[in-house]
XYZ file of C-alpha atoms in Angstrom:
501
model
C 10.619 -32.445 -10.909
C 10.689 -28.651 -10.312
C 10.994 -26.176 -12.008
C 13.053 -24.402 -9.645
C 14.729 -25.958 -6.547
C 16.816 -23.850 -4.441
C 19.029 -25.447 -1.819
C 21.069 -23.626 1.203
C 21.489 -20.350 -0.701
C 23.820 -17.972 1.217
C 24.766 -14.382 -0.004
C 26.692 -11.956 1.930
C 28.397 -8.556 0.785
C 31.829 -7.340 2.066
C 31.807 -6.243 5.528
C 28.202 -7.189 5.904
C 25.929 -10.312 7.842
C 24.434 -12.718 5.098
C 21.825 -10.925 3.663
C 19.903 -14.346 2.436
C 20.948 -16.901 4.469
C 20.853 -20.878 4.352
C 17.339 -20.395 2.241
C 15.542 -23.486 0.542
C 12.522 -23.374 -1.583
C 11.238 -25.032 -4.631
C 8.668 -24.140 -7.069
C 6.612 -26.701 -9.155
C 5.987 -26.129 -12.662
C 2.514 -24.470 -13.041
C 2.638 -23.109 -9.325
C 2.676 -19.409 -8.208
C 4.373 -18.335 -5.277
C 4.559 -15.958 -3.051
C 7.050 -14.527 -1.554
C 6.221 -12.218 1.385
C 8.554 -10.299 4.101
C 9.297 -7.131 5.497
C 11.531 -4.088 3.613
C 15.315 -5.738 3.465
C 14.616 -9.315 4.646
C 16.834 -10.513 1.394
C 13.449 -10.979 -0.886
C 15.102 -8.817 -4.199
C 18.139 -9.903 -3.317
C 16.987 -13.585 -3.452
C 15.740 -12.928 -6.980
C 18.733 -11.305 -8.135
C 20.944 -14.137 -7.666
C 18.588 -16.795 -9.086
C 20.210 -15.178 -12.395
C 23.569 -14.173 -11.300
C 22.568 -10.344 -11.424
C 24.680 -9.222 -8.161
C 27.867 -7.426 -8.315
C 31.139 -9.416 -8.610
C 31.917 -8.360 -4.632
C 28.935 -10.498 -3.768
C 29.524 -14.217 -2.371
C 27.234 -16.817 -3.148
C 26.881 -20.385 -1.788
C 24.534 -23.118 -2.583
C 22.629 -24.760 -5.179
C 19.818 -22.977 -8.015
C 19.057 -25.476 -10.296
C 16.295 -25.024 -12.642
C 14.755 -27.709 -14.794
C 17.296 -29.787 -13.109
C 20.498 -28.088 -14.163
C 22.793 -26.371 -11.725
C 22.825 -22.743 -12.613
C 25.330 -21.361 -10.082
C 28.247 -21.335 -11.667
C 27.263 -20.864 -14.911
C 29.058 -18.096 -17.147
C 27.336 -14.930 -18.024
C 26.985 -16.076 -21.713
C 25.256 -19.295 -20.645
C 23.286 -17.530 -18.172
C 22.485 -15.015 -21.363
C 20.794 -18.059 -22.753
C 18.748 -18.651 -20.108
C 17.708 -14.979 -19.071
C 14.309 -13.495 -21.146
C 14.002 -16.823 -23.050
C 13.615 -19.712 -19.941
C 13.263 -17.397 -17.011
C 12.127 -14.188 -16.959
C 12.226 -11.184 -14.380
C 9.867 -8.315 -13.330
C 11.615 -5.936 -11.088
C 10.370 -3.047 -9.089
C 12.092 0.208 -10.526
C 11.132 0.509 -14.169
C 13.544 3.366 -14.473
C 16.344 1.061 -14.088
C 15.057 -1.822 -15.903
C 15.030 -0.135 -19.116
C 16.817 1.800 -21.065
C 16.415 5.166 -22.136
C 18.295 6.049 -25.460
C 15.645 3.102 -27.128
C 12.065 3.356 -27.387
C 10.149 0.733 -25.462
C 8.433 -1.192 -28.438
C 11.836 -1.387 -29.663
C 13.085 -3.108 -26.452
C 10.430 -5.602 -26.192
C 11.278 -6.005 -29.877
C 15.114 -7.130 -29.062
C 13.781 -9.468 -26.423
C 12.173 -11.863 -29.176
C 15.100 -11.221 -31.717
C 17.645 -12.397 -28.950
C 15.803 -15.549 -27.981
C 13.710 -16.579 -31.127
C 14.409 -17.200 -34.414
C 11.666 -15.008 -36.576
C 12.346 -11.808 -38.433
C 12.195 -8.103 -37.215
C 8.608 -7.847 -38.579
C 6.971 -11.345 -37.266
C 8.775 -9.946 -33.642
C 7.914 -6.138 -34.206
C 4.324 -7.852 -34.442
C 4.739 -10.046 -31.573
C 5.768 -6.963 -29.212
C 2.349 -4.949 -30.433
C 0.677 -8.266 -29.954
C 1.834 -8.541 -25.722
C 1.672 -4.648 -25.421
C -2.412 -5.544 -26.234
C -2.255 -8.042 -23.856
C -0.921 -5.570 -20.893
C -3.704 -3.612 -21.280
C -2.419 -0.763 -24.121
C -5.359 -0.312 -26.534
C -5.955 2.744 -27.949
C -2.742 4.017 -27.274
C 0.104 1.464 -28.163
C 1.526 2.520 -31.394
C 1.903 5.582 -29.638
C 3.462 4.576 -26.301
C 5.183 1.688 -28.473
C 7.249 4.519 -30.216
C 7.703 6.284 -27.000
C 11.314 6.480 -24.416
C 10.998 5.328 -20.863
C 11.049 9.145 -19.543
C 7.535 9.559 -21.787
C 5.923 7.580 -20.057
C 3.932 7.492 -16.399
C 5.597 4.846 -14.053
C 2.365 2.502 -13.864
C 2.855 2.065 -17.952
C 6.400 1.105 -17.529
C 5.557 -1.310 -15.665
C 3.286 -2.765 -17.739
C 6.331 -2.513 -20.195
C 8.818 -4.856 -18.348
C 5.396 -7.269 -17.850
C 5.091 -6.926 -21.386
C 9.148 -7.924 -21.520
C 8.519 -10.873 -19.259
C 5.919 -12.591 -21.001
C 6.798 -12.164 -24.653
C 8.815 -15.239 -24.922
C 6.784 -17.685 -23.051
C 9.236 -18.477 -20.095
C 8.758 -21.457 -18.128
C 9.335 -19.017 -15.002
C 8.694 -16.050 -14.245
C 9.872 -14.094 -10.834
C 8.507 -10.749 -10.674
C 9.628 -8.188 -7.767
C 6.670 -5.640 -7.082
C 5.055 -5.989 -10.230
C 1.941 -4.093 -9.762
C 3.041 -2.053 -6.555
C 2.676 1.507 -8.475
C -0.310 0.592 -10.695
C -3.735 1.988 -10.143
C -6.364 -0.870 -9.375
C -7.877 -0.903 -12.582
C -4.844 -1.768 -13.991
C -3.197 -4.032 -11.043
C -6.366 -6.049 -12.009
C -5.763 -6.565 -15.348
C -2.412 -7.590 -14.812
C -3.023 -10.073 -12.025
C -5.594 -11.985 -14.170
C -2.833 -11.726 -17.142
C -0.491 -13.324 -15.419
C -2.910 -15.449 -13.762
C -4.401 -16.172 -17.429
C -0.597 -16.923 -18.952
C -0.347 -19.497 -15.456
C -3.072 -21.565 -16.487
C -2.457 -21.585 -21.014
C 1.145 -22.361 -20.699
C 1.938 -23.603 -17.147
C 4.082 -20.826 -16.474
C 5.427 -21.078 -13.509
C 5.983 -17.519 -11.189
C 7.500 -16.353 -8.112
C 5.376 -13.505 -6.850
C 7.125 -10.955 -4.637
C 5.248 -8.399 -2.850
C 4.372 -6.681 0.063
C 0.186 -6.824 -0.883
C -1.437 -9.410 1.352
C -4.407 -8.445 -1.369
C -2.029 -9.956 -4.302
C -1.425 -12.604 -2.781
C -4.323 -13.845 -1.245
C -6.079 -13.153 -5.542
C -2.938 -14.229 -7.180
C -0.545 -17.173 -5.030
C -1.158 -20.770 -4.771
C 1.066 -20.334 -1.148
C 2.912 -18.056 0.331
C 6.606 -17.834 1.975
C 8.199 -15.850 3.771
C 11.524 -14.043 4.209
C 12.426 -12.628 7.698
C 16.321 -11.544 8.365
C 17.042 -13.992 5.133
C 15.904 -16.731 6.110
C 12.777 -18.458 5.115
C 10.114 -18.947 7.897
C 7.035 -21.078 8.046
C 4.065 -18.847 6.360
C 0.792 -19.493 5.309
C -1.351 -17.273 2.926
C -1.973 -14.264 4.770
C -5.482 -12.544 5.614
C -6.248 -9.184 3.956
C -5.277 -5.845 5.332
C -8.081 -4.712 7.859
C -9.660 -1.632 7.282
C -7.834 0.849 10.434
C -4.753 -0.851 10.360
C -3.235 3.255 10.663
C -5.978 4.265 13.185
C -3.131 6.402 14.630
C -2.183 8.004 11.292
C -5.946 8.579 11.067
C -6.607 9.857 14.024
C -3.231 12.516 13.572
C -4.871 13.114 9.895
C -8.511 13.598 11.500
C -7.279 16.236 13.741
C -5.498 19.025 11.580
C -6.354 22.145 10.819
C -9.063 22.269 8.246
C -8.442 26.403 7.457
C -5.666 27.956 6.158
C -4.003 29.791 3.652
C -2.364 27.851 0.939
C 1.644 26.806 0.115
C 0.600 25.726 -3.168
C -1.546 27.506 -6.156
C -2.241 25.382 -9.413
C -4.271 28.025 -12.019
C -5.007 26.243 -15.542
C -1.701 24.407 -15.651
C -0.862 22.712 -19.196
C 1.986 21.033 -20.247
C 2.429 19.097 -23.667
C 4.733 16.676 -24.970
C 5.683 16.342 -28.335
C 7.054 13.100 -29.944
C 9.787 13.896 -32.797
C 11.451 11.223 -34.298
C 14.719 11.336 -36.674
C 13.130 10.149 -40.360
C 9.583 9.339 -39.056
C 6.357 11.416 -39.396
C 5.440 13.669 -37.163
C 2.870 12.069 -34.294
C 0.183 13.559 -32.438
C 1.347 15.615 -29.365
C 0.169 13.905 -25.797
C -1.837 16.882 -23.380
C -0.290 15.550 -19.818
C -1.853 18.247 -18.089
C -5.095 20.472 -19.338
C -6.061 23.480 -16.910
C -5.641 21.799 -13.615
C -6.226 23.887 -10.939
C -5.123 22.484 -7.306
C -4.877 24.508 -4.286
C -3.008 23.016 -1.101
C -3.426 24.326 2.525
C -0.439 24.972 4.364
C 0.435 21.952 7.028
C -2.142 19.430 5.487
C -1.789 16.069 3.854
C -3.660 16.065 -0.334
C -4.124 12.799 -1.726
C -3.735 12.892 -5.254
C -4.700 9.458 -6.851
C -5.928 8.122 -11.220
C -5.119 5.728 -13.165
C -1.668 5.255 -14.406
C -0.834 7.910 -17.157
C -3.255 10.411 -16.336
C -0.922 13.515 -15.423
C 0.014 12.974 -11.689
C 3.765 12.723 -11.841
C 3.911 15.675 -14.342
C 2.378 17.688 -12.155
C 4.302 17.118 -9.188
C 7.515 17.523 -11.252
C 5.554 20.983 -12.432
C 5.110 22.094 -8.785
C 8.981 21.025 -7.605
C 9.970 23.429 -10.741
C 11.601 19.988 -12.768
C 9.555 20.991 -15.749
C 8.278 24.121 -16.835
C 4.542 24.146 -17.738
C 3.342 25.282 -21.211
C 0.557 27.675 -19.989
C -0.899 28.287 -16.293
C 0.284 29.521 -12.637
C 2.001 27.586 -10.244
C 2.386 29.900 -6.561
C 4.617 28.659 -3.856
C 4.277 30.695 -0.880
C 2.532 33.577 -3.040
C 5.718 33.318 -5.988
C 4.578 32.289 -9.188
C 7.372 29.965 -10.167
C 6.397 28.989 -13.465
C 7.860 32.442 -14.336
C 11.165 31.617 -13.141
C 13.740 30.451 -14.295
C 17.749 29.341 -13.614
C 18.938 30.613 -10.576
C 15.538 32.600 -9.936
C 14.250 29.323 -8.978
C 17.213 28.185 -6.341
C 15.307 29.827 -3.416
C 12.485 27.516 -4.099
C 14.556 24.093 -4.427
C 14.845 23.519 -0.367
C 10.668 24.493 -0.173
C 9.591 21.665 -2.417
C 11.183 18.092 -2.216
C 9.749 15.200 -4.433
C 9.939 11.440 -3.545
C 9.802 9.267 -6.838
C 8.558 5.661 -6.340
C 11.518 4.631 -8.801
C 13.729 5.166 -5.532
C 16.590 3.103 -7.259
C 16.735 5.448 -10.081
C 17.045 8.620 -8.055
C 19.831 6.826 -5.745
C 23.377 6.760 -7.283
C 24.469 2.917 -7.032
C 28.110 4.640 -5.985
C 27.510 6.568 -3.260
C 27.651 5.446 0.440
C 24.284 6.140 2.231
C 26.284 8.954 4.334
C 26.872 10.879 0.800
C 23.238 10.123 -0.439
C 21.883 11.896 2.478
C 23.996 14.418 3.069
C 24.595 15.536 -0.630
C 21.973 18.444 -0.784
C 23.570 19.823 2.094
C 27.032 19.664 0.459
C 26.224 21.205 -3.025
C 24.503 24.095 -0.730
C 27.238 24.323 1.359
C 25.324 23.855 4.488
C 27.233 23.212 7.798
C 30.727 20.861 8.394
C 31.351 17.568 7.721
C 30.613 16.432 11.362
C 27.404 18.620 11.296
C 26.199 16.830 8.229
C 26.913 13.277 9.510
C 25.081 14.114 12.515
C 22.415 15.067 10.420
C 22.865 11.697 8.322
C 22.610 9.859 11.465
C 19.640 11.309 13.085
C 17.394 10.929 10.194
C 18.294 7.532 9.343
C 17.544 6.675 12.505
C 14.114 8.381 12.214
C 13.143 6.459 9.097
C 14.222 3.262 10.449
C 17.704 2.843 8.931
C 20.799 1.597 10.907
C 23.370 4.276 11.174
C 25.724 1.717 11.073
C 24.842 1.392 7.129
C 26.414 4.628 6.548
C 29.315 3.375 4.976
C 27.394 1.069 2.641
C 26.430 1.993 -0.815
C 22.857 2.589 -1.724
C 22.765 -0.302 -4.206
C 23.070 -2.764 -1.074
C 20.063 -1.793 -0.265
C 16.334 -3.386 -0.869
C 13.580 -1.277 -2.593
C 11.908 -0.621 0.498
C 15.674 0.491 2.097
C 16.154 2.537 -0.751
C 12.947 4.330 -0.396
C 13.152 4.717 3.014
C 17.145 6.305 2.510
C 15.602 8.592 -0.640
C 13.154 10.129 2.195
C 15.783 10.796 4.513
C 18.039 12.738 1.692
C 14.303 14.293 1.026
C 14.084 15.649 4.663
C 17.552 16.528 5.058
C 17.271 19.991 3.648
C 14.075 21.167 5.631
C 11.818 20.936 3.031
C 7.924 23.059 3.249
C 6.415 20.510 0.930
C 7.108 17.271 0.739
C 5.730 15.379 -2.676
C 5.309 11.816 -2.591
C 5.305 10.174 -5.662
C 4.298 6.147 -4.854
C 6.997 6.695 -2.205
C 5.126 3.692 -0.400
C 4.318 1.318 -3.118
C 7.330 -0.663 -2.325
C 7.090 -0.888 1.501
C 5.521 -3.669 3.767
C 2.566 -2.177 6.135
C 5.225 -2.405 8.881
C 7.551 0.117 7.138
C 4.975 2.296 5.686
C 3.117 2.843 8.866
C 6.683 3.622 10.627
C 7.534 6.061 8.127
C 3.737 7.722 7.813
C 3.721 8.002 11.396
C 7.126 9.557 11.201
C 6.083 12.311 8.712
C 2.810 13.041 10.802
C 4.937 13.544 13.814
C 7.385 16.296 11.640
C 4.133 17.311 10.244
C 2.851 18.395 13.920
C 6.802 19.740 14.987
C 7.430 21.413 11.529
C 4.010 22.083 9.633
C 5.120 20.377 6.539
C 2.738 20.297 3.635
C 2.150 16.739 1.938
C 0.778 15.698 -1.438
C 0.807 12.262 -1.542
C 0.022 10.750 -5.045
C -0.879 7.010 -4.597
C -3.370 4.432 -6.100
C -4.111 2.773 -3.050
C -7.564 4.661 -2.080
C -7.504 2.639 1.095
C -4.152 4.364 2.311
C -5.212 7.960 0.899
C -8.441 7.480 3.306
C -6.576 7.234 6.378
C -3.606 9.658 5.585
C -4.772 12.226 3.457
C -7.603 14.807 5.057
C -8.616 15.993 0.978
C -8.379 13.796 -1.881
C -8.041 14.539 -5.569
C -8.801 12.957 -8.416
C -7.144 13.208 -11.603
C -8.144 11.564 -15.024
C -7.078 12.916 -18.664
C -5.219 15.492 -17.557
C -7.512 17.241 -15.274
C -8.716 17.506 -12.092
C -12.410 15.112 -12.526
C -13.145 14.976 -8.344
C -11.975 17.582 -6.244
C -13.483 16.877 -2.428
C -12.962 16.996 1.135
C -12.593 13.044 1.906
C -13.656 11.836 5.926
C -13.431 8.522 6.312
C -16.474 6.690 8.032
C -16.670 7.803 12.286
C -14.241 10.611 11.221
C -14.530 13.467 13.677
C -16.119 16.229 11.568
């Protein structure tokens, strides 16, 4: 019997073609599969109705049964049962996944207490016991008593991995798991999960855009194209080149300069205070970096997860105010500035957050997420600002006809792609990406680099481009960074092999 067998699943929103349509698939307990397919082929969508997580709008058809027991139609109480405890999910955007008035150990914590009969210490023990396994050492009874916001995306991640697997599900299905994780880490995960496959004959369905994943990690692979399934096998690995045209674009710039951005002996510290606890040891995010950024070239900025790189980019856009140091933007030091002082700086700087989801409000149409900069500012009419809606969805690869649909409709890779589009629509100098491609297929991503080294040529945009994929930094970025405790370890001029000099 399988564990899961899926049977002429159909889901459609309002208004909208069936978004998975007529799919079919069964997974055998033990087995890991893949599930492959480009940025909104249905993929997420599939896995959120395998637990009745869509919105009440949505229409399903079909049969999910699981262990042989129909699960569509269930009510959300016996689905309750069933969710964490039988089957468990890993999605993509940790920001949404957990919440942020509770710490994380505490969350991982509630997990056991909901599904297993023990008390708060034996599952307080059990949640230090799988943060170990996920790879926090030295630091979990730190990041255990830590929020969400504390914490670098690659270690929430490892969070919701940590959620997954604390019960012992008989199925796991887990959405991008390791897309923004550094390799170190994506490692150790794989050969958890992989290790957690072959103890307990969990079973898992592996969704992601990494022919590298699943060519380490699946036993086959599927795939989703315009929801429907189509015949796949287990694809090869990415070949070196694959964005010889980035590259070549990337080769070619400018290699002088003078420089948009200044970073002199930025700090920033976070301090933990709890209500009734002792006090603990503050965490040094950043420690004297100093980064300097040419005007109209692409940085790479790349370390392992939780090493300062999204703190520093939120530093540079002006979202948090360093402790100590000098951050120059065009010449203006804007760590000295404050409230409105710092308005004529907003438009210069835009930042691209891999939690795209997060940054997206689930309410608004795509027309208002794009056009809402332009609309707090003030900035031309309402037809002026749709035309501006339309032309840069259409530049990123989004439908204008999606206008009217709300953001939450859309898949990751959608989301991400509608989150740049909002990002551009304000004419931005710098342009900070943040993992803004974790959660793309090579398709998309190459569509959308291409795109920003074309507006990079028309416009001289700047680019710092914080990733974990060295491969990708290589053939986009012309200098690459390297970032480890805090501080800048490798600063060098990066050319890729047969690079013109």
């Amino acid at each position: 019997m399988s564990v899961l067998q899926v049977t002429n699943l159909t889901v459609s929103y309002p208004g909208r073609p069936a978004v998975v349509d007529g799919v079919s698939l069964s997974i055998a307990p033990g087995e890991v599969v893949g599930l492959s397919g480009p940025s909104g082929s249905g993929k997420s969508t599939l896995a959120a109705s395998l637990l009745g997580l869509l919105t009440h709008d949505t229409t399903v058809t079909g049969s999910i049964k699981f262990d042989g027991r129909e699960l569509h139609g269930l009510t959300e109480r016996e689905l309750e049962d069933i969710r964490g405890a039988r089957i468990a999910l890993v999605f993509q955007e940790s920001a949404l996944a957990l919440n942020p008035l509770l710490t994380v150990g505490a969350q991982i914590v509630e997990v056991v207490l909901a599904h297993d009969s023990c008390t708060r210490a034996e599952a307080t023990q059990r949640a230090r016991d799988v943060m170990t396994d996920v790879g926090f050492d030295e630091q979990r009874d730190r990041i255990f008593d830590a929020y969400p916001h504390e914490l670098s995306g690659g270690q929430r991640q490892r969070i919701l991995v940590a959620q997954a697997i604390v019960c012992h599900p008989a199925l796991v299905i887990a959405d991008e798991p390791v897309a923004s994780l550094d390799e170190e880490t994506r490692t150790e995960i794989l050969a958890l999960l992989r290790t957690l496959n072959q103890r307990s004959g969990t079973s898992f369905l592996l969704i992601t855009h990494s022919a590298d994943v699943l060519a380490s990690t699946a036993d086959r692979v599927i795939e989703m194209r315009g929801g429907k399934i189509v015949e796949g096998s287990l694809p090869a690995r990415t070949l070196p080149g694959s964005l010889s045209p980035v590259a070549r674009a990337a080769r070619h710039r400018a290699r002088g300069g003078d420089a948009i951005v200044e970073v002199i002996e930025l700090g920033r510290t976070y301090e933990q205070r709890r209500l009734f606890r002792s006090h603990t040891p503050p965490v040094e995010a950043l420690r004297g970096v100093d980064l300097s950024i040419v005007r109209g070239s692409t940085m790479g900025l790349t370390g392992r997860s939780g090493c300062g790189k999204s703190t520093l980019a939120r530093c540079i856009a002006g979202l948090e105010t360093a402790d100590s140091g000098r951050i120059r933007i065009n010449g203006t030091d804007i760590a000295r500035l404050h409230g409105r002082a710092l308005l004529p700086f907003r438009n210069q700087v835009q930042v691209i957050f891999q939690d795209s989801a997060a940054a997206l409000n689930p309410r608004f149409t795509a027309l208002d997420v794009v056009t809402e900069p332009l609309v707090i500012q003030g900035l031309g009419s309402a037809a002026d600002r749709r035309e501006r809606a339309v032309d840069l969805m259409t530049h990123v690869g989004l439908s204008p006809d999606r206008l009217a649909s709300r953001s939450g409709e859309f898949s990751g890779g959608e989301r991400q792609r509608l989150a740049i589009a909002r990002a551009l629509a304000v004419s931005p100098r710098l342009l900070i990406l943040d993992e803004a491609f974790s959660g793309l297929d090579n398709a998309t991503r190459d569509r959308i680099v291409r795109l920003l080294v074309d507006l990079q040529s028309a416009q001289g945009l700047t680019y710092l481009c914080i990733s974990h994929d060295l491969d990708f930094l290589a053939r986009f970025a012309r200098d690459i960074v390297v970032m480890d405790d805090g501080r800048i370890v490798s600063p060098r001029r990066f050319v890729p092999q047969g690079a013109v000099a």
